[in-house]
Amino acid sequence: MISLGIRIYGDDILRSESAEVEEFGDELGELIEKMTETMIVEEGVGLAAPQVGVSRRVAVVNPDPQNPDTLLALVNPRILSCSDETDCVEEGCLSVPGIRGKVERPIAIEVEYQDRHGGKHCVRDAGLVSRIIQHEIDHLDGVLFVDRLSFGRKTLVKGRLRDLARKGKRE
Ligand SMILES: [Zn+2]
């Protein structure tokens, strides 16, 4: 298995809004396969296309790396509703190595998405899967979990983010 390589904080693609997928052909299937391999090699529980340099609304999630049945590929995912109840859980991101922090998010969500063939699905989830999906959809909108940290935590990680940005920046 091969990693496509992960774009790091400071790379502009992580800050741009990804485009809707309109063609459901072999190319999309191949992208999903490669993203899934990359997520496994990099030991992530989720990965969004811009993290591998592709500005398309595609994400893969892998909430239980020991159990391949939990692998899920989401094309054009959209949150339909979320719970008023929130929780605050520590997150990390392959694109922001070395930094973790607590992020407040709704506990439960209802998400509409398409599969690699264009078929429409709806998933309701709470807990870890819900959190990963929200984190990945943020990526598709150019948002990173560090944007959602508390003011105090943001201040603490500012220097490290600046160092990352210097390395992540592409000419
Ligand atoms: Zn991430």
PDB file of C-alpha atoms and ligand atoms in Angstrom:
ATOM      1  CA  MET A   1       0.000   0.000   0.000  1.00  0.00           C
ATOM      2  CA  ILE A   2       1.192   3.472  -0.889  1.00  0.00           C
ATOM      3  CA  SER A   3       0.472   6.880   0.625  1.00  0.00           C
ATOM      4  CA  LEU A   4      -0.358   9.722  -1.757  1.00  0.00           C
ATOM      5  CA  GLY A   5       1.428  12.031   0.675  1.00  0.00           C
ATOM      6  CA  ILE A   6      -0.323  14.390   3.067  1.00  0.00           C
ATOM      7  CA  ARG A   7      -0.593  18.162   2.550  1.00  0.00           C
ATOM      8  CA  ILE A   8       0.460  20.008   5.673  1.00  0.00           C
ATOM      9  CA  TYR A   9      -0.932  23.112   7.409  1.00  0.00           C
ATOM     10  CA  GLY A  10       0.116  26.160   5.423  1.00  0.00           C
ATOM     11  CA  ASP A  11      -0.695  24.545   2.076  1.00  0.00           C
ATOM     12  CA  ASP A  12      -3.336  26.696   0.352  1.00  0.00           C
ATOM     13  CA  ILE A  13      -5.363  23.697  -0.844  1.00  0.00           C
ATOM     14  CA  LEU A  14      -6.349  22.996   2.775  1.00  0.00           C
ATOM     15  CA  ARG A  15      -7.981  26.431   2.887  1.00  0.00           C
ATOM     16  CA  SER A  16      -9.981  26.266  -0.321  1.00  0.00           C
ATOM     17  CA  GLU A  17     -13.524  25.017  -0.730  1.00  0.00           C
ATOM     18  CA  SER A  18     -13.622  21.711  -2.614  1.00  0.00           C
ATOM     19  CA  ALA A  19     -15.783  21.269  -5.708  1.00  0.00           C
ATOM     20  CA  GLU A  20     -18.825  18.964  -5.888  1.00  0.00           C
ATOM     21  CA  VAL A  21     -18.200  15.641  -7.625  1.00  0.00           C
ATOM     22  CA  GLU A  22     -20.262  15.389 -10.797  1.00  0.00           C
ATOM     23  CA  GLU A  23     -18.679  12.413 -12.561  1.00  0.00           C
ATOM     24  CA  PHE A  24     -18.961   8.988 -10.973  1.00  0.00           C
ATOM     25  CA  GLY A  25     -16.522   7.005 -13.113  1.00  0.00           C
ATOM     26  CA  ASP A  26     -13.350   4.969 -12.734  1.00  0.00           C
ATOM     27  CA  GLU A  27     -11.335   8.036 -11.825  1.00  0.00           C
ATOM     28  CA  LEU A  28     -13.453   8.624  -8.705  1.00  0.00           C
ATOM     29  CA  GLY A  29     -13.248   4.939  -7.746  1.00  0.00           C
ATOM     30  CA  GLU A  30      -9.474   5.083  -8.085  1.00  0.00           C
ATOM     31  CA  LEU A  31      -9.258   8.251  -5.974  1.00  0.00           C
ATOM     32  CA  ILE A  32     -11.320   6.580  -3.217  1.00  0.00           C
ATOM     33  CA  GLU A  33      -9.078   3.476  -3.309  1.00  0.00           C
ATOM     34  CA  LYS A  34      -5.905   5.557  -3.103  1.00  0.00           C
ATOM     35  CA  MET A  35      -7.317   7.749  -0.335  1.00  0.00           C
ATOM     36  CA  THR A  36      -8.322   4.661   1.649  1.00  0.00           C
ATOM     37  CA  GLU A  37      -4.805   3.210   1.273  1.00  0.00           C
ATOM     38  CA  THR A  38      -3.274   6.535   2.276  1.00  0.00           C
ATOM     39  CA  MET A  39      -5.497   6.763   5.375  1.00  0.00           C
ATOM     40  CA  ILE A  40      -4.462   3.244   6.433  1.00  0.00           C
ATOM     41  CA  VAL A  41      -0.741   3.799   5.757  1.00  0.00           C
ATOM     42  CA  GLU A  42      -0.787   7.142   7.596  1.00  0.00           C
ATOM     43  CA  GLU A  43      -2.828   5.614  10.437  1.00  0.00           C
ATOM     44  CA  GLY A  44      -5.655   8.120  10.258  1.00  0.00           C
ATOM     45  CA  VAL A  45      -9.292   7.530  11.157  1.00  0.00           C
ATOM     46  CA  GLY A  46     -10.437   9.824   8.373  1.00  0.00           C
ATOM     47  CA  LEU A  47      -9.096  11.605   5.299  1.00  0.00           C
ATOM     48  CA  ALA A  48     -10.498  14.283   3.002  1.00  0.00           C
ATOM     49  CA  ALA A  49      -9.442  14.712  -0.648  1.00  0.00           C
ATOM     50  CA  PRO A  50      -7.825  18.160  -0.220  1.00  0.00           C
ATOM     51  CA  GLN A  51      -5.415  16.540   2.258  1.00  0.00           C
ATOM     52  CA  VAL A  52      -3.959  14.595  -0.674  1.00  0.00           C
ATOM     53  CA  GLY A  53      -4.046  17.594  -3.008  1.00  0.00           C
ATOM     54  CA  VAL A  54      -7.412  16.971  -4.690  1.00  0.00           C
ATOM     55  CA  SER A  55      -9.980  19.741  -4.311  1.00  0.00           C
ATOM     56  CA  ARG A  56     -13.067  17.499  -4.588  1.00  0.00           C
ATOM     57  CA  ARG A  57     -15.816  16.732  -2.087  1.00  0.00           C
ATOM     58  CA  VAL A  58     -14.674  13.213  -1.202  1.00  0.00           C
ATOM     59  CA  ALA A  59     -13.837  11.816   2.241  1.00  0.00           C
ATOM     60  CA  VAL A  60     -13.068   8.402   3.680  1.00  0.00           C
ATOM     61  CA  VAL A  61     -13.532   7.395   7.313  1.00  0.00           C
ATOM     62  CA  ASN A  62     -12.126   4.469   9.216  1.00  0.00           C
ATOM     63  CA  PRO A  63     -13.420   4.693  12.800  1.00  0.00           C
ATOM     64  CA  ASP A  64     -12.146   1.237  13.769  1.00  0.00           C
ATOM     65  CA  PRO A  65      -8.852   0.481  11.969  1.00  0.00           C
ATOM     66  CA  GLN A  66      -9.011  -3.142  13.214  1.00  0.00           C
ATOM     67  CA  ASN A  67     -12.314  -3.676  11.448  1.00  0.00           C
ATOM     68  CA  PRO A  68     -12.368  -3.004   7.666  1.00  0.00           C
ATOM     69  CA  ASP A  69     -16.186  -3.249   7.718  1.00  0.00           C
ATOM     70  CA  THR A  70     -16.319   0.213   9.258  1.00  0.00           C
ATOM     71  CA  LEU A  71     -14.635   1.816   6.221  1.00  0.00           C
ATOM     72  CA  LEU A  72     -16.901   4.362   4.612  1.00  0.00           C
ATOM     73  CA  ALA A  73     -16.418   6.570   1.538  1.00  0.00           C
ATOM     74  CA  LEU A  74     -18.509   9.732   1.337  1.00  0.00           C
ATOM     75  CA  VAL A  75     -18.948  11.689  -1.881  1.00  0.00           C
ATOM     76  CA  ASN A  76     -20.584  15.140  -1.690  1.00  0.00           C
ATOM     77  CA  PRO A  77     -21.487  14.668   1.995  1.00  0.00           C
ATOM     78  CA  ARG A  78     -23.893  17.205   3.477  1.00  0.00           C
ATOM     79  CA  ILE A  79     -25.090  17.548   7.062  1.00  0.00           C
ATOM     80  CA  LEU A  80     -28.888  17.566   7.123  1.00  0.00           C
ATOM     81  CA  SER A  81     -29.319  18.020  10.852  1.00  0.00           C
ATOM     82  CA  CYS A  82     -27.385  17.819  14.070  1.00  0.00           C
ATOM     83  CA  SER A  83     -28.185  17.462  17.732  1.00  0.00           C
ATOM     84  CA  ASP A  84     -28.344  20.501  20.025  1.00  0.00           C
ATOM     85  CA  GLU A  85     -26.333  18.484  22.496  1.00  0.00           C
ATOM     86  CA  THR A  86     -22.600  18.874  22.029  1.00  0.00           C
ATOM     87  CA  ASP A  87     -19.483  17.384  23.530  1.00  0.00           C
ATOM     88  CA  CYS A  88     -15.879  18.477  23.669  1.00  0.00           C
ATOM     89  CA  VAL A  89     -13.360  15.833  22.596  1.00  0.00           C
ATOM     90  CA  GLU A  90      -9.674  15.946  21.724  1.00  0.00           C
ATOM     91  CA  GLU A  91      -8.918  15.830  17.992  1.00  0.00           C
ATOM     92  CA  GLY A  92      -5.848  15.641  15.838  1.00  0.00           C
ATOM     93  CA  CYS A  93      -5.300  15.796  12.083  1.00  0.00           C
ATOM     94  CA  LEU A  94      -2.785  14.236   9.670  1.00  0.00           C
ATOM     95  CA  SER A  95      -2.397  17.690   8.098  1.00  0.00           C
ATOM     96  CA  VAL A  96      -1.590  19.305  11.446  1.00  0.00           C
ATOM     97  CA  PRO A  97       1.007  16.891  12.861  1.00  0.00           C
ATOM     98  CA  GLY A  98       2.012  17.205  16.492  1.00  0.00           C
ATOM     99  CA  ILE A  99      -0.940  19.335  17.572  1.00  0.00           C
ATOM    100  CA  ARG A 100      -4.041  18.116  19.359  1.00  0.00           C
ATOM    101  CA  GLY A 101      -6.851  19.931  21.081  1.00  0.00           C
ATOM    102  CA  LYS A 102     -10.422  19.741  22.287  1.00  0.00           C
ATOM    103  CA  VAL A 103     -13.137  20.673  19.834  1.00  0.00           C
ATOM    104  CA  GLU A 104     -16.799  21.167  20.659  1.00  0.00           C
ATOM    105  CA  ARG A 105     -19.188  19.582  18.151  1.00  0.00           C
ATOM    106  CA  PRO A 106     -22.764  18.290  18.057  1.00  0.00           C
ATOM    107  CA  ILE A 107     -22.886  14.699  19.313  1.00  0.00           C
ATOM    108  CA  ALA A 108     -25.249  13.328  16.673  1.00  0.00           C
ATOM    109  CA  ILE A 109     -25.664  14.147  12.993  1.00  0.00           C
ATOM    110  CA  GLU A 110     -27.686  13.104  10.007  1.00  0.00           C
ATOM    111  CA  VAL A 111     -25.663  13.150   6.794  1.00  0.00           C
ATOM    112  CA  GLU A 112     -26.642  12.729   3.192  1.00  0.00           C
ATOM    113  CA  TYR A 113     -23.912  11.492   0.813  1.00  0.00           C
ATOM    114  CA  GLN A 114     -23.325   9.663  -2.449  1.00  0.00           C
ATOM    115  CA  ASP A 115     -21.350   6.480  -2.993  1.00  0.00           C
ATOM    116  CA  ARG A 116     -18.724   6.011  -5.716  1.00  0.00           C
ATOM    117  CA  HIS A 117     -21.455   5.124  -8.210  1.00  0.00           C
ATOM    118  CA  GLY A 118     -23.588   8.170  -7.427  1.00  0.00           C
ATOM    119  CA  GLY A 119     -26.162   6.306  -5.303  1.00  0.00           C
ATOM    120  CA  LYS A 120     -27.668   8.445  -2.548  1.00  0.00           C
ATOM    121  CA  HIS A 121     -27.511   7.428   1.105  1.00  0.00           C
ATOM    122  CA  CYS A 122     -28.306   8.853   4.457  1.00  0.00           C
ATOM    123  CA  VAL A 123     -26.517   7.998   7.680  1.00  0.00           C
ATOM    124  CA  ARG A 124     -27.392   8.900  11.258  1.00  0.00           C
ATOM    125  CA  ASP A 125     -24.613   8.594  13.713  1.00  0.00           C
ATOM    126  CA  ALA A 126     -23.472   9.682  17.112  1.00  0.00           C
ATOM    127  CA  GLY A 127     -20.150   9.627  18.866  1.00  0.00           C
ATOM    128  CA  LEU A 128     -16.881   8.873  17.071  1.00  0.00           C
ATOM    129  CA  VAL A 129     -18.211   8.376  13.535  1.00  0.00           C
ATOM    130  CA  SER A 130     -20.254  11.571  13.780  1.00  0.00           C
ATOM    131  CA  ARG A 131     -17.191  13.474  14.974  1.00  0.00           C
ATOM    132  CA  ILE A 132     -14.920  12.142  12.226  1.00  0.00           C
ATOM    133  CA  ILE A 133     -17.480  12.944   9.524  1.00  0.00           C
ATOM    134  CA  GLN A 134     -17.868  16.515  10.829  1.00  0.00           C
ATOM    135  CA  HIS A 135     -14.068  16.933  10.892  1.00  0.00           C
ATOM    136  CA  GLU A 136     -13.806  15.671   7.275  1.00  0.00           C
ATOM    137  CA  ILE A 137     -16.675  17.844   5.998  1.00  0.00           C
ATOM    138  CA  ASP A 138     -14.874  20.809   7.574  1.00  0.00           C
ATOM    139  CA  HIS A 139     -11.856  19.944   5.394  1.00  0.00           C
ATOM    140  CA  LEU A 140     -14.055  20.098   2.280  1.00  0.00           C
ATOM    141  CA  ASP A 141     -15.021  23.643   3.314  1.00  0.00           C
ATOM    142  CA  GLY A 142     -11.426  24.703   3.967  1.00  0.00           C
ATOM    143  CA  VAL A 143     -11.850  24.575   7.755  1.00  0.00           C
ATOM    144  CA  LEU A 144      -9.319  22.915  10.078  1.00  0.00           C
ATOM    145  CA  PHE A 145      -9.921  21.662  13.623  1.00  0.00           C
ATOM    146  CA  VAL A 146      -7.414  24.192  14.969  1.00  0.00           C
ATOM    147  CA  ASP A 147      -9.844  26.950  13.885  1.00  0.00           C
ATOM    148  CA  ARG A 148     -12.329  25.535  16.386  1.00  0.00           C
ATOM    149  CA  LEU A 149     -10.021  25.395  19.407  1.00  0.00           C
ATOM    150  CA  SER A 150     -10.693  27.579  22.426  1.00  0.00           C
ATOM    151  CA  PHE A 151      -9.022  30.985  22.481  1.00  0.00           C
ATOM    152  CA  GLY A 152      -6.600  29.822  25.181  1.00  0.00           C
ATOM    153  CA  ARG A 153      -5.587  26.695  23.311  1.00  0.00           C
ATOM    154  CA  LYS A 154      -5.208  28.636  20.046  1.00  0.00           C
ATOM    155  CA  THR A 155      -2.820  31.004  21.764  1.00  0.00           C
ATOM    156  CA  LEU A 156      -0.812  28.061  23.092  1.00  0.00           C
ATOM    157  CA  VAL A 157      -0.369  26.358  19.689  1.00  0.00           C
ATOM    158  CA  LYS A 158       0.178  29.557  17.673  1.00  0.00           C
ATOM    159  CA  GLY A 159       3.953  29.199  17.523  1.00  0.00           C
ATOM    160  CA  ARG A 160       3.845  25.563  16.475  1.00  0.00           C
ATOM    161  CA  LEU A 161       1.294  26.367  13.772  1.00  0.00           C
ATOM    162  CA  ARG A 162       3.575  29.081  12.447  1.00  0.00           C
ATOM    163  CA  ASP A 163       6.436  26.573  12.213  1.00  0.00           C
ATOM    164  CA  LEU A 164       4.192  24.064  10.417  1.00  0.00           C
ATOM    165  CA  ALA A 165       2.981  26.724   7.990  1.00  0.00           C
ATOM    166  CA  ARG A 166       6.534  27.480   7.000  1.00  0.00           C
ATOM    167  CA  LYS A 167       7.063  23.827   6.048  1.00  0.00           C
ATOM    168  CA  GLY A 168       3.598  23.285   4.542  1.00  0.00           C
ATOM    169  CA  LYS A 169       3.691  26.310   2.255  1.00  0.00           C
ATOM    170  CA  ARG A 170       4.089  25.421  -1.397  1.00  0.00           C
ATOM    171  CA  GLU A 171       5.559  27.813  -3.909  1.00  0.00           C
TER     172      GLU A 171
HETATM  173 ZN    ZN B   1      -8.091  16.424   9.443  1.00  0.00          ZN
END
